[in-house]
Amino acid sequence: DAGVIQSPRHEVTEMGQEVTLRCKPISGHDYLFWYRQTMMRGLELLIYFNNNVPIDDSGMPEDRFSAKMPNASFSTLKIQPSEPRDSAVYFCASNLLAGGRNEQFFGPGTRLTVL
Amino acid sequence: SQKIEQNSEALNIQEGKTATLTCNYTNYSPAYLQWYRQDPGRGPVFLLLIRENEKEKRKERLKVTFDTTLKQSLFHITASQPADSATYLCALGSGTASKLTFGTGTRLQVTL
């Protein structure tokens, strides 16, 4: 398996633009997580899905952020409109809870810069 | 509110010594605790899991302890090597959900 795949790896955009980040989880995993990492706040959970259904979106900072998981192999995180304070590295992770270890597998991340 | 604290200052040690990293938490009753390694420009990678009823877990040169009374976990790397240089994150999880809460991480630098 190729692991968790994220695209793009880097995104530079201007304030006010819409940004869409994409994630393909590991095949067979039933949980998908979106995180944001900054130096100041560390790794923060934004939202997670179980079997394509959003379970907890309490970490989504505001209505400008939205996430979807239309099927088991694809998820998007959208920011509209983007602001400079959204600049961070965004990670997608997946796991299979039935595996027992609750080990999360992370993608390589998308580095977002909002000018 | 829940709080997880890891030493924000980098830990510098000499090759061959034992590195000890600390994870303290408050207002949380985790069912298990995990440690991850993160290299620059990459996502975190799982290392070890320890459950609330376990005191110690080992894997090769790694050892983790979990004291639910002190609300603390210690992560040890014995015979450290320059290749162990990375940021190490602790993460706490509850019993039923798959959700993890991460600490901010401690950067370890192992020098020759």
mmCIF file with all atom_site columns, C-alpha atoms in Angstrom:
data_model
loop_
_atom_site.group_PDB
_atom_site.id
_atom_site.type_symbol
_atom_site.label_atom_id
_atom_site.label_alt_id
_atom_site.label_comp_id
_atom_site.label_asym_id
_atom_site.label_entity_id
_atom_site.label_seq_id
_atom_site.pdbx_PDB_ins_code
_atom_site.Cartn_x
_atom_site.Cartn_y
_atom_site.Cartn_z
_atom_site.occupancy
_atom_site.B_iso_or_equiv
_atom_site.pdbx_formal_charge
_atom_site.auth_seq_id
_atom_site.auth_comp_id
_atom_site.auth_asym_id
_atom_site.auth_atom_id
_atom_site.pdbx_PDB_model_num
ATOM 1   C CA . ASP A 1 1   ? 0.000   0.000  0.000  1.00 0.00 ? 1   ASP A CA 1
ATOM 2   C CA . ALA A 1 2   ? 1.218   3.515  -0.795 1.00 0.00 ? 2   ALA A CA 1
ATOM 3   C CA . GLY A 1 3   ? 0.184   4.888  2.576  1.00 0.00 ? 3   GLY A CA 1
ATOM 4   C CA . VAL A 1 4   ? -1.939  7.970  3.093  1.00 0.00 ? 4   VAL A CA 1
ATOM 5   C CA . ILE A 1 5   ? -1.739  10.252 0.082  1.00 0.00 ? 5   ILE A CA 1
ATOM 6   C CA . GLN A 1 6   ? -2.218  14.008 0.285  1.00 0.00 ? 6   GLN A CA 1
ATOM 7   C CA . SER A 1 7   ? -2.282  16.649 -2.409 1.00 0.00 ? 7   SER A CA 1
ATOM 8   C CA . PRO A 1 8   ? -1.039  19.186 -3.053 1.00 0.00 ? 8   PRO A CA 1
ATOM 9   C CA . ARG A 1 9   ? 2.161   18.996 -0.996 1.00 0.00 ? 9   ARG A CA 1
ATOM 10  C CA . HIS A 1 10  ? 2.548   22.753 -1.060 1.00 0.00 ? 10  HIS A CA 1
ATOM 11  C CA . GLU A 1 11  ? -0.034  25.449 -1.650 1.00 0.00 ? 11  GLU A CA 1
ATOM 12  C CA . VAL A 1 12  ? 0.548   29.183 -1.803 1.00 0.00 ? 12  VAL A CA 1
ATOM 13  C CA . THR A 1 13  ? -2.502  31.352 -2.191 1.00 0.00 ? 13  THR A CA 1
ATOM 14  C CA . GLU A 1 14  ? -3.692  34.854 -1.550 1.00 0.00 ? 14  GLU A CA 1
ATOM 15  C CA . MET A 1 15  ? -6.008  35.910 1.210  1.00 0.00 ? 15  MET A CA 1
ATOM 16  C CA . GLY A 1 16  ? -9.637  35.473 0.251  1.00 0.00 ? 16  GLY A CA 1
ATOM 17  C CA . GLN A 1 17  ? -9.056  32.598 -2.148 1.00 0.00 ? 17  GLN A CA 1
ATOM 18  C CA . GLU A 1 18  ? -10.613 29.164 -1.762 1.00 0.00 ? 18  GLU A CA 1
ATOM 19  C CA . VAL A 1 19  ? -8.254  26.345 -0.871 1.00 0.00 ? 19  VAL A CA 1
ATOM 20  C CA . THR A 1 20  ? -9.016  22.634 -1.224 1.00 0.00 ? 20  THR A CA 1
ATOM 21  C CA . LEU A 1 21  ? -6.804  19.985 0.316  1.00 0.00 ? 21  LEU A CA 1
ATOM 22  C CA . ARG A 1 22  ? -7.192  16.350 -0.666 1.00 0.00 ? 22  ARG A CA 1
ATOM 23  C CA . CYS A 1 23  ? -6.589  13.041 1.061  1.00 0.00 ? 23  CYS A CA 1
ATOM 24  C CA . LYS A 1 24  ? -6.698  9.384  0.103  1.00 0.00 ? 24  LYS A CA 1
ATOM 25  C CA . PRO A 1 25  ? -6.616  7.139  3.195  1.00 0.00 ? 25  PRO A CA 1
ATOM 26  C CA . ILE A 1 26  ? -5.136  3.663  3.381  1.00 0.00 ? 26  ILE A CA 1
ATOM 27  C CA . SER A 1 27  ? -7.494  1.148  1.808  1.00 0.00 ? 27  SER A CA 1
ATOM 28  C CA . GLY A 1 28  ? -9.619  -0.641 4.396  1.00 0.00 ? 28  GLY A CA 1
ATOM 29  C CA . HIS A 1 29  ? -9.176  1.934  7.146  1.00 0.00 ? 29  HIS A CA 1
ATOM 30  C CA . ASP A 1 30  ? -12.430 3.070  8.710  1.00 0.00 ? 30  ASP A CA 1
ATOM 31  C CA . TYR A 1 31  ? -11.314 6.311  10.382 1.00 0.00 ? 31  TYR A CA 1
ATOM 32  C CA . LEU A 1 32  ? -9.988  9.464  8.742  1.00 0.00 ? 32  LEU A CA 1
ATOM 33  C CA . PHE A 1 33  ? -8.622  12.503 10.582 1.00 0.00 ? 33  PHE A CA 1
ATOM 34  C CA . TRP A 1 34  ? -7.688  16.018 9.540  1.00 0.00 ? 34  TRP A CA 1
ATOM 35  C CA . TYR A 1 35  ? -5.080  17.830 11.668 1.00 0.00 ? 35  TYR A CA 1
ATOM 36  C CA . ARG A 1 36  ? -3.419  21.221 11.537 1.00 0.00 ? 36  ARG A CA 1
ATOM 37  C CA . GLN A 1 37  ? 0.116   21.742 12.840 1.00 0.00 ? 37  GLN A CA 1
ATOM 38  C CA . THR A 1 38  ? 1.739   25.056 13.760 1.00 0.00 ? 38  THR A CA 1
ATOM 39  C CA . MET A 1 39  ? 4.728   25.911 15.903 1.00 0.00 ? 39  MET A CA 1
ATOM 40  C CA . MET A 1 40  ? 2.564   27.739 18.397 1.00 0.00 ? 40  MET A CA 1
ATOM 41  C CA . ARG A 1 41  ? -0.290  25.258 18.811 1.00 0.00 ? 41  ARG A CA 1
ATOM 42  C CA . GLY A 1 42  ? 1.233   21.948 17.810 1.00 0.00 ? 42  GLY A CA 1
ATOM 43  C CA . LEU A 1 43  ? -0.878  19.236 16.180 1.00 0.00 ? 43  LEU A CA 1
ATOM 44  C CA . GLU A 1 44  ? -4.578  20.010 16.480 1.00 0.00 ? 44  GLU A CA 1
ATOM 45  C CA . LEU A 1 45  ? -7.414  17.721 15.459 1.00 0.00 ? 45  LEU A CA 1
ATOM 46  C CA . LEU A 1 46  ? -9.864  19.526 13.190 1.00 0.00 ? 46  LEU A CA 1
ATOM 47  C CA . ILE A 1 47  ? -12.386 16.816 12.317 1.00 0.00 ? 47  ILE A CA 1
ATOM 48  C CA . TYR A 1 48  ? -12.622 13.064 12.011 1.00 0.00 ? 48  TYR A CA 1
ATOM 49  C CA . PHE A 1 49  ? -14.803 10.604 10.127 1.00 0.00 ? 49  PHE A CA 1
ATOM 50  C CA . ASN A 1 50  ? -15.846 7.036  10.792 1.00 0.00 ? 50  ASN A CA 1
ATOM 51  C CA . ASN A 1 51  ? -17.055 5.062  7.782  1.00 0.00 ? 51  ASN A CA 1
ATOM 52  C CA . ASN A 1 52  ? -17.335 8.332  5.819  1.00 0.00 ? 52  ASN A CA 1
ATOM 53  C CA . VAL A 1 53  ? -19.562 9.974  8.466  1.00 0.00 ? 53  VAL A CA 1
ATOM 54  C CA . PRO A 1 54  ? -18.277 13.054 10.357 1.00 0.00 ? 54  PRO A CA 1
ATOM 55  C CA . ILE A 1 55  ? -18.104 12.187 14.053 1.00 0.00 ? 55  ILE A CA 1
ATOM 56  C CA . ASP A 1 56  ? -16.517 15.193 15.700 1.00 0.00 ? 56  ASP A CA 1
ATOM 57  C CA . ASP A 1 57  ? -15.916 18.570 14.065 1.00 0.00 ? 57  ASP A CA 1
ATOM 58  C CA . SER A 1 58  ? -15.427 20.519 17.278 1.00 0.00 ? 58  SER A CA 1
ATOM 59  C CA . GLY A 1 59  ? -11.865 21.355 16.265 1.00 0.00 ? 59  GLY A CA 1
ATOM 60  C CA . MET A 1 60  ? -12.850 23.144 13.080 1.00 0.00 ? 60  MET A CA 1
ATOM 61  C CA . PRO A 1 61  ? -11.888 26.749 13.830 1.00 0.00 ? 61  PRO A CA 1
ATOM 62  C CA . GLU A 1 62  ? -14.798 28.466 12.138 1.00 0.00 ? 62  GLU A CA 1
ATOM 63  C CA . ASP A 1 63  ? -17.354 28.276 9.370  1.00 0.00 ? 63  ASP A CA 1
ATOM 64  C CA . ARG A 1 64  ? -14.720 29.042 6.770  1.00 0.00 ? 64  ARG A CA 1
ATOM 65  C CA . PHE A 1 65  ? -13.541 25.458 7.186  1.00 0.00 ? 65  PHE A CA 1
ATOM 66  C CA . SER A 1 66  ? -15.474 22.493 5.842  1.00 0.00 ? 66  SER A CA 1
ATOM 67  C CA . ALA A 1 67  ? -14.645 18.836 5.245  1.00 0.00 ? 67  ALA A CA 1
ATOM 68  C CA . LYS A 1 68  ? -16.274 16.082 3.256  1.00 0.00 ? 68  LYS A CA 1
ATOM 69  C CA . MET A 1 69  ? -15.756 12.392 2.749  1.00 0.00 ? 69  MET A CA 1
ATOM 70  C CA . PRO A 1 70  ? -17.902 11.316 -0.213 1.00 0.00 ? 70  PRO A CA 1
ATOM 71  C CA . ASN A 1 71  ? -16.528 7.771  -0.196 1.00 0.00 ? 71  ASN A CA 1
ATOM 72  C CA . ALA A 1 72  ? -14.112 5.531  1.673  1.00 0.00 ? 72  ALA A CA 1
ATOM 73  C CA . SER A 1 73  ? -11.139 6.478  -0.479 1.00 0.00 ? 73  SER A CA 1
ATOM 74  C CA . PHE A 1 74  ? -11.342 10.258 -0.648 1.00 0.00 ? 74  PHE A CA 1
ATOM 75  C CA . SER A 1 75  ? -11.720 13.284 1.605  1.00 0.00 ? 75  SER A CA 1
ATOM 76  C CA . THR A 1 76  ? -11.369 17.040 1.168  1.00 0.00 ? 76  THR A CA 1
ATOM 77  C CA . LEU A 1 77  ? -10.743 19.920 3.541  1.00 0.00 ? 77  LEU A CA 1
ATOM 78  C CA . LYS A 1 78  ? -11.842 23.263 2.167  1.00 0.00 ? 78  LYS A CA 1
ATOM 79  C CA . ILE A 1 79  ? -11.075 26.751 3.431  1.00 0.00 ? 79  ILE A CA 1
ATOM 80  C CA . GLN A 1 80  ? -13.166 29.546 1.977  1.00 0.00 ? 80  GLN A CA 1
ATOM 81  C CA . PRO A 1 81  ? -12.170 32.339 2.204  1.00 0.00 ? 81  PRO A CA 1
ATOM 82  C CA . SER A 1 82  ? -8.599  31.718 3.308  1.00 0.00 ? 82  SER A CA 1
ATOM 83  C CA . GLU A 1 83  ? -6.779  34.044 5.714  1.00 0.00 ? 83  GLU A CA 1
ATOM 84  C CA . PRO A 1 84  ? -3.060  34.439 6.556  1.00 0.00 ? 84  PRO A CA 1
ATOM 85  C CA . ARG A 1 85  ? -3.637  32.860 10.002 1.00 0.00 ? 85  ARG A CA 1
ATOM 86  C CA . ASP A 1 86  ? -4.661  29.634 8.238  1.00 0.00 ? 86  ASP A CA 1
ATOM 87  C CA . SER A 1 87  ? -1.026  29.160 7.175  1.00 0.00 ? 87  SER A CA 1
ATOM 88  C CA . ALA A 1 88  ? 0.074   25.821 8.620  1.00 0.00 ? 88  ALA A CA 1
ATOM 89  C CA . VAL A 1 89  ? 0.827   22.226 7.701  1.00 0.00 ? 89  VAL A CA 1
ATOM 90  C CA . TYR A 1 90  ? -2.342  20.184 7.298  1.00 0.00 ? 90  TYR A CA 1
ATOM 91  C CA . PHE A 1 91  ? -2.132  16.447 7.856  1.00 0.00 ? 91  PHE A CA 1
ATOM 92  C CA . CYS A 1 92  ? -4.550  13.702 7.009  1.00 0.00 ? 92  CYS A CA 1
ATOM 93  C CA . ALA A 1 93  ? -4.350  10.417 8.917  1.00 0.00 ? 93  ALA A CA 1
ATOM 94  C CA . SER A 1 94  ? -6.262  7.156  8.845  1.00 0.00 ? 94  SER A CA 1
ATOM 95  C CA . ASN A 1 95  ? -6.542  4.075  11.006 1.00 0.00 ? 95  ASN A CA 1
ATOM 96  C CA . LEU A 1 96  ? -8.376  0.843  11.543 1.00 0.00 ? 96  LEU A CA 1
ATOM 97  C CA . LEU A 1 97  ? -9.720  0.796  15.088 1.00 0.00 ? 97  LEU A CA 1
ATOM 98  C CA . ALA A 1 98  ? -10.318 -2.945 14.965 1.00 0.00 ? 98  ALA A CA 1
ATOM 99  C CA . GLY A 1 99  ? -6.591  -3.422 14.658 1.00 0.00 ? 99  GLY A CA 1
ATOM 100 C CA . GLY A 1 100 ? -6.312  -2.922 18.421 1.00 0.00 ? 100 GLY A CA 1
ATOM 101 C CA . ARG A 1 101 ? -3.410  -0.502 18.540 1.00 0.00 ? 101 ARG A CA 1
ATOM 102 C CA . ASN A 1 102 ? -5.359  2.538  17.338 1.00 0.00 ? 102 ASN A CA 1
ATOM 103 C CA . GLU A 1 103 ? -2.225  3.476  15.432 1.00 0.00 ? 103 GLU A CA 1
ATOM 104 C CA . GLN A 1 104 ? -2.785  6.440  13.174 1.00 0.00 ? 104 GLN A CA 1
ATOM 105 C CA . PHE A 1 105 ? -1.030  6.541  9.812  1.00 0.00 ? 105 PHE A CA 1
ATOM 106 C CA . PHE A 1 106 ? -0.222  10.055 8.680  1.00 0.00 ? 106 PHE A CA 1
ATOM 107 C CA . GLY A 1 107 ? 0.195   11.437 5.209  1.00 0.00 ? 107 GLY A CA 1
ATOM 108 C CA . PRO A 1 108 ? 3.116   13.688 4.259  1.00 0.00 ? 108 PRO A CA 1
ATOM 109 C CA . GLY A 1 109 ? 1.072   16.831 4.862  1.00 0.00 ? 109 GLY A CA 1
ATOM 110 C CA . THR A 1 110 ? 0.158   19.904 2.831  1.00 0.00 ? 110 THR A CA 1
ATOM 111 C CA . ARG A 1 111 ? 2.076   23.067 3.647  1.00 0.00 ? 111 ARG A CA 1
ATOM 112 C CA . LEU A 1 112 ? -0.340  25.959 3.168  1.00 0.00 ? 112 LEU A CA 1
ATOM 113 C CA . THR A 1 113 ? 0.828   29.546 2.916  1.00 0.00 ? 113 THR A CA 1
ATOM 114 C CA . VAL A 1 114 ? -1.790  32.265 2.698  1.00 0.00 ? 114 VAL A CA 1
ATOM 115 C CA . LEU A 1 115 ? -0.345  35.639 1.702  1.00 0.00 ? 115 LEU A CA 1
ATOM 116 C CA . SER B 2 1   ? -9.562  22.060 30.043 1.00 0.00 ? 1   SER B CA 1
ATOM 117 C CA . GLN B 2 2   ? -7.418  19.114 28.965 1.00 0.00 ? 2   GLN B CA 1
ATOM 118 C CA . LYS B 2 3   ? -3.740  19.891 28.820 1.00 0.00 ? 3   LYS B CA 1
ATOM 119 C CA . ILE B 2 4   ? -0.781  17.822 27.636 1.00 0.00 ? 4   ILE B CA 1
ATOM 120 C CA . GLU B 2 5   ? 2.682   19.146 28.348 1.00 0.00 ? 5   GLU B CA 1
ATOM 121 C CA . GLN B 2 6   ? 5.954   18.116 26.785 1.00 0.00 ? 6   GLN B CA 1
ATOM 122 C CA . ASN B 2 7   ? 9.220   19.907 27.273 1.00 0.00 ? 7   ASN B CA 1
ATOM 123 C CA . SER B 2 8   ? 9.243   22.582 24.598 1.00 0.00 ? 8   SER B CA 1
ATOM 124 C CA . GLU B 2 9   ? 12.985  23.009 24.837 1.00 0.00 ? 9   GLU B CA 1
ATOM 125 C CA . ALA B 2 10  ? 15.130  20.735 22.713 1.00 0.00 ? 10  ALA B CA 1
ATOM 126 C CA . LEU B 2 11  ? 16.896  17.873 24.446 1.00 0.00 ? 11  LEU B CA 1
ATOM 127 C CA . ASN B 2 12  ? 20.542  17.540 23.453 1.00 0.00 ? 12  ASN B CA 1
ATOM 128 C CA . ILE B 2 13  ? 22.383  14.356 24.401 1.00 0.00 ? 13  ILE B CA 1
ATOM 129 C CA . GLN B 2 14  ? 25.530  12.542 23.426 1.00 0.00 ? 14  GLN B CA 1
ATOM 130 C CA . GLU B 2 15  ? 25.498  9.396  21.321 1.00 0.00 ? 15  GLU B CA 1
ATOM 131 C CA . GLY B 2 16  ? 25.304  6.266  23.430 1.00 0.00 ? 16  GLY B CA 1
ATOM 132 C CA . LYS B 2 17  ? 23.491  7.922  26.336 1.00 0.00 ? 17  LYS B CA 1
ATOM 133 C CA . THR B 2 18  ? 19.879  7.338  27.317 1.00 0.00 ? 18  THR B CA 1
ATOM 134 C CA . ALA B 2 19  ? 17.402  10.016 26.280 1.00 0.00 ? 19  ALA B CA 1
ATOM 135 C CA . THR B 2 20  ? 14.381  10.529 28.532 1.00 0.00 ? 20  THR B CA 1
ATOM 136 C CA . LEU B 2 21  ? 11.400  12.543 27.361 1.00 0.00 ? 21  LEU B CA 1
ATOM 137 C CA . THR B 2 22  ? 8.453   13.518 29.548 1.00 0.00 ? 22  THR B CA 1
ATOM 138 C CA . CYS B 2 23  ? 4.734   13.820 28.858 1.00 0.00 ? 23  CYS B CA 1
ATOM 139 C CA . ASN B 2 24  ? 2.505   15.246 31.586 1.00 0.00 ? 24  ASN B CA 1
ATOM 140 C CA . TYR B 2 25  ? -1.240  15.698 31.369 1.00 0.00 ? 25  TYR B CA 1
ATOM 141 C CA . THR B 2 26  ? -4.041  17.286 33.391 1.00 0.00 ? 26  THR B CA 1
ATOM 142 C CA . ASN B 2 27  ? -7.837  17.074 33.352 1.00 0.00 ? 27  ASN B CA 1
ATOM 143 C CA . TYR B 2 28  ? -7.696  13.853 31.381 1.00 0.00 ? 28  TYR B CA 1
ATOM 144 C CA . SER B 2 29  ? -8.238  10.173 32.129 1.00 0.00 ? 29  SER B CA 1
ATOM 145 C CA . PRO B 2 30  ? -6.784  8.420  29.102 1.00 0.00 ? 30  PRO B CA 1
ATOM 146 C CA . ALA B 2 31  ? -7.332  4.751  28.404 1.00 0.00 ? 31  ALA B CA 1
ATOM 147 C CA . TYR B 2 32  ? -4.009  4.617  26.579 1.00 0.00 ? 32  TYR B CA 1
ATOM 148 C CA . LEU B 2 33  ? -1.065  6.739  25.561 1.00 0.00 ? 33  LEU B CA 1
ATOM 149 C CA . GLN B 2 34  ? 0.958   6.618  22.367 1.00 0.00 ? 34  GLN B CA 1
ATOM 150 C CA . TRP B 2 35  ? 4.320   7.981  21.278 1.00 0.00 ? 35  TRP B CA 1
ATOM 151 C CA . TYR B 2 36  ? 5.049   9.147  17.747 1.00 0.00 ? 36  TYR B CA 1
ATOM 152 C CA . ARG B 2 37  ? 8.210   10.257 15.972 1.00 0.00 ? 37  ARG B CA 1
ATOM 153 C CA . GLN B 2 38  ? 8.167   13.153 13.526 1.00 0.00 ? 38  GLN B CA 1
ATOM 154 C CA . ASP B 2 39  ? 11.004  14.048 11.177 1.00 0.00 ? 39  ASP B CA 1
ATOM 155 C CA . PRO B 2 40  ? 11.197  17.476 9.495  1.00 0.00 ? 40  PRO B CA 1
ATOM 156 C CA . GLY B 2 41  ? 8.823   17.755 6.550  1.00 0.00 ? 41  GLY B CA 1
ATOM 157 C CA . ARG B 2 42  ? 7.074   14.475 7.325  1.00 0.00 ? 42  ARG B CA 1
ATOM 158 C CA . GLY B 2 43  ? 4.016   13.258 9.172  1.00 0.00 ? 43  GLY B CA 1
ATOM 159 C CA . PRO B 2 44  ? 4.250   11.613 12.596 1.00 0.00 ? 44  PRO B CA 1
ATOM 160 C CA . VAL B 2 45  ? 5.022   7.884  12.719 1.00 0.00 ? 45  VAL B CA 1
ATOM 161 C CA . PHE B 2 46  ? 3.674   5.597  15.448 1.00 0.00 ? 46  PHE B CA 1
ATOM 162 C CA . LEU B 2 47  ? 6.201   4.056  17.832 1.00 0.00 ? 47  LEU B CA 1
ATOM 163 C CA . LEU B 2 48  ? 4.534   2.573  20.902 1.00 0.00 ? 48  LEU B CA 1
ATOM 164 C CA . LEU B 2 49  ? 1.208   2.278  22.700 1.00 0.00 ? 49  LEU B CA 1
ATOM 165 C CA . ILE B 2 50  ? 0.786   1.729  26.450 1.00 0.00 ? 50  ILE B CA 1
ATOM 166 C CA . ARG B 2 51  ? -2.570  1.140  28.128 1.00 0.00 ? 51  ARG B CA 1
ATOM 167 C CA . GLU B 2 52  ? -3.735  2.538  31.469 1.00 0.00 ? 52  GLU B CA 1
ATOM 168 C CA . ASN B 2 53  ? -3.335  -0.835 33.193 1.00 0.00 ? 53  ASN B CA 1
ATOM 169 C CA . GLU B 2 54  ? 0.255   -1.240 31.984 1.00 0.00 ? 54  GLU B CA 1
ATOM 170 C CA . LYS B 2 55  ? 3.215   0.242  33.803 1.00 0.00 ? 55  LYS B CA 1
ATOM 171 C CA . GLU B 2 56  ? 5.904   -0.286 31.217 1.00 0.00 ? 56  GLU B CA 1
ATOM 172 C CA . LYS B 2 57  ? 6.302   -1.265 27.551 1.00 0.00 ? 57  LYS B CA 1
ATOM 173 C CA . ARG B 2 58  ? 9.471   -2.002 25.624 1.00 0.00 ? 58  ARG B CA 1
ATOM 174 C CA . LYS B 2 59  ? 10.354  -2.230 21.959 1.00 0.00 ? 59  LYS B CA 1
ATOM 175 C CA . GLU B 2 60  ? 13.985  -2.722 21.006 1.00 0.00 ? 60  GLU B CA 1
ATOM 176 C CA . ARG B 2 61  ? 15.825  0.362  22.389 1.00 0.00 ? 61  ARG B CA 1
ATOM 177 C CA . LEU B 2 62  ? 12.593  2.111  23.360 1.00 0.00 ? 62  LEU B CA 1
ATOM 178 C CA . LYS B 2 63  ? 10.885  1.988  26.745 1.00 0.00 ? 63  LYS B CA 1
ATOM 179 C CA . VAL B 2 64  ? 7.713   3.754  27.819 1.00 0.00 ? 64  VAL B CA 1
ATOM 180 C CA . THR B 2 65  ? 6.295   4.073  31.318 1.00 0.00 ? 65  THR B CA 1
ATOM 181 C CA . PHE B 2 66  ? 2.817   5.230  32.258 1.00 0.00 ? 66  PHE B CA 1
ATOM 182 C CA . ASP B 2 67  ? 1.919   6.462  35.741 1.00 0.00 ? 67  ASP B CA 1
ATOM 183 C CA . THR B 2 68  ? -1.784  7.322  35.939 1.00 0.00 ? 68  THR B CA 1
ATOM 184 C CA . THR B 2 69  ? -1.371  8.586  39.519 1.00 0.00 ? 69  THR B CA 1
ATOM 185 C CA . LEU B 2 70  ? 1.288   11.104 38.551 1.00 0.00 ? 70  LEU B CA 1
ATOM 186 C CA . LYS B 2 71  ? -0.448  11.640 35.188 1.00 0.00 ? 71  LYS B CA 1
ATOM 187 C CA . GLN B 2 72  ? 2.860   11.201 33.461 1.00 0.00 ? 72  GLN B CA 1
ATOM 188 C CA . SER B 2 73  ? 4.558   9.095  30.802 1.00 0.00 ? 73  SER B CA 1
ATOM 189 C CA . LEU B 2 74  ? 8.295   8.777  30.327 1.00 0.00 ? 74  LEU B CA 1
ATOM 190 C CA . PHE B 2 75  ? 9.807   7.786  26.984 1.00 0.00 ? 75  PHE B CA 1
ATOM 191 C CA . HIS B 2 76  ? 13.341  6.403  27.019 1.00 0.00 ? 76  HIS B CA 1
ATOM 192 C CA . ILE B 2 77  ? 15.713  5.734  24.133 1.00 0.00 ? 77  ILE B CA 1
ATOM 193 C CA . THR B 2 78  ? 18.720  3.726  25.248 1.00 0.00 ? 78  THR B CA 1
ATOM 194 C CA . ALA B 2 79  ? 22.062  3.733  23.437 1.00 0.00 ? 79  ALA B CA 1
ATOM 195 C CA . SER B 2 80  ? 20.901  6.757  21.470 1.00 0.00 ? 80  SER B CA 1
ATOM 196 C CA . GLN B 2 81  ? 22.175  7.351  17.942 1.00 0.00 ? 81  GLN B CA 1
ATOM 197 C CA . PRO B 2 82  ? 22.276  10.448 15.721 1.00 0.00 ? 82  PRO B CA 1
ATOM 198 C CA . ALA B 2 83  ? 19.524  8.774  13.645 1.00 0.00 ? 83  ALA B CA 1
ATOM 199 C CA . ASP B 2 84  ? 17.238  9.093  16.684 1.00 0.00 ? 84  ASP B CA 1
ATOM 200 C CA . SER B 2 85  ? 17.268  12.878 16.280 1.00 0.00 ? 85  SER B CA 1
ATOM 201 C CA . ALA B 2 86  ? 13.676  13.937 15.652 1.00 0.00 ? 86  ALA B CA 1
ATOM 202 C CA . THR B 2 87  ? 10.647  15.416 17.391 1.00 0.00 ? 87  THR B CA 1
ATOM 203 C CA . TYR B 2 88  ? 8.752   13.018 19.635 1.00 0.00 ? 88  TYR B CA 1
ATOM 204 C CA . LEU B 2 89  ? 5.042   13.502 20.304 1.00 0.00 ? 89  LEU B CA 1
ATOM 205 C CA . CYS B 2 90  ? 2.905   11.907 22.952 1.00 0.00 ? 90  CYS B CA 1
ATOM 206 C CA . ALA B 2 91  ? -0.795  11.363 22.294 1.00 0.00 ? 91  ALA B CA 1
ATOM 207 C CA . LEU B 2 92  ? -3.623  10.409 24.637 1.00 0.00 ? 92  LEU B CA 1
ATOM 208 C CA . GLY B 2 93  ? -6.693  8.428  23.715 1.00 0.00 ? 93  GLY B CA 1
ATOM 209 C CA . SER B 2 94  ? -9.957  7.447  25.381 1.00 0.00 ? 94  SER B CA 1
ATOM 210 C CA . GLY B 2 95  ? -11.434 3.992  25.517 1.00 0.00 ? 95  GLY B CA 1
ATOM 211 C CA . THR B 2 96  ? -14.078 3.987  22.853 1.00 0.00 ? 96  THR B CA 1
ATOM 212 C CA . ALA B 2 97  ? -13.284 6.653  20.313 1.00 0.00 ? 97  ALA B CA 1
ATOM 213 C CA . SER B 2 98  ? -10.393 6.592  17.920 1.00 0.00 ? 98  SER B CA 1
ATOM 214 C CA . LYS B 2 99  ? -9.656  10.245 18.645 1.00 0.00 ? 99  LYS B CA 1
ATOM 215 C CA . LEU B 2 100 ? -6.187  11.238 19.905 1.00 0.00 ? 100 LEU B CA 1
ATOM 216 C CA . THR B 2 101 ? -5.045  14.430 21.594 1.00 0.00 ? 101 THR B CA 1
ATOM 217 C CA . PHE B 2 102 ? -1.403  15.270 20.891 1.00 0.00 ? 102 PHE B CA 1
ATOM 218 C CA . GLY B 2 103 ? 1.193   17.093 22.927 1.00 0.00 ? 103 GLY B CA 1
ATOM 219 C CA . THR B 2 104 ? 3.324   19.763 21.275 1.00 0.00 ? 104 THR B CA 1
ATOM 220 C CA . GLY B 2 105 ? 6.364   17.501 21.075 1.00 0.00 ? 105 GLY B CA 1
ATOM 221 C CA . THR B 2 106 ? 9.967   17.562 22.226 1.00 0.00 ? 106 THR B CA 1
ATOM 222 C CA . ARG B 2 107 ? 12.851  17.820 19.780 1.00 0.00 ? 107 ARG B CA 1
ATOM 223 C CA . LEU B 2 108 ? 15.695  15.422 20.475 1.00 0.00 ? 108 LEU B CA 1
ATOM 224 C CA . GLN B 2 109 ? 19.168  16.054 19.096 1.00 0.00 ? 109 GLN B CA 1
ATOM 225 C CA . VAL B 2 110 ? 21.753  13.284 19.455 1.00 0.00 ? 110 VAL B CA 1
ATOM 226 C CA . THR B 2 111 ? 25.314  14.361 18.768 1.00 0.00 ? 111 THR B CA 1
ATOM 227 C CA . LEU B 2 112 ? 28.474  12.350 18.169 1.00 0.00 ? 112 LEU B CA 1
#
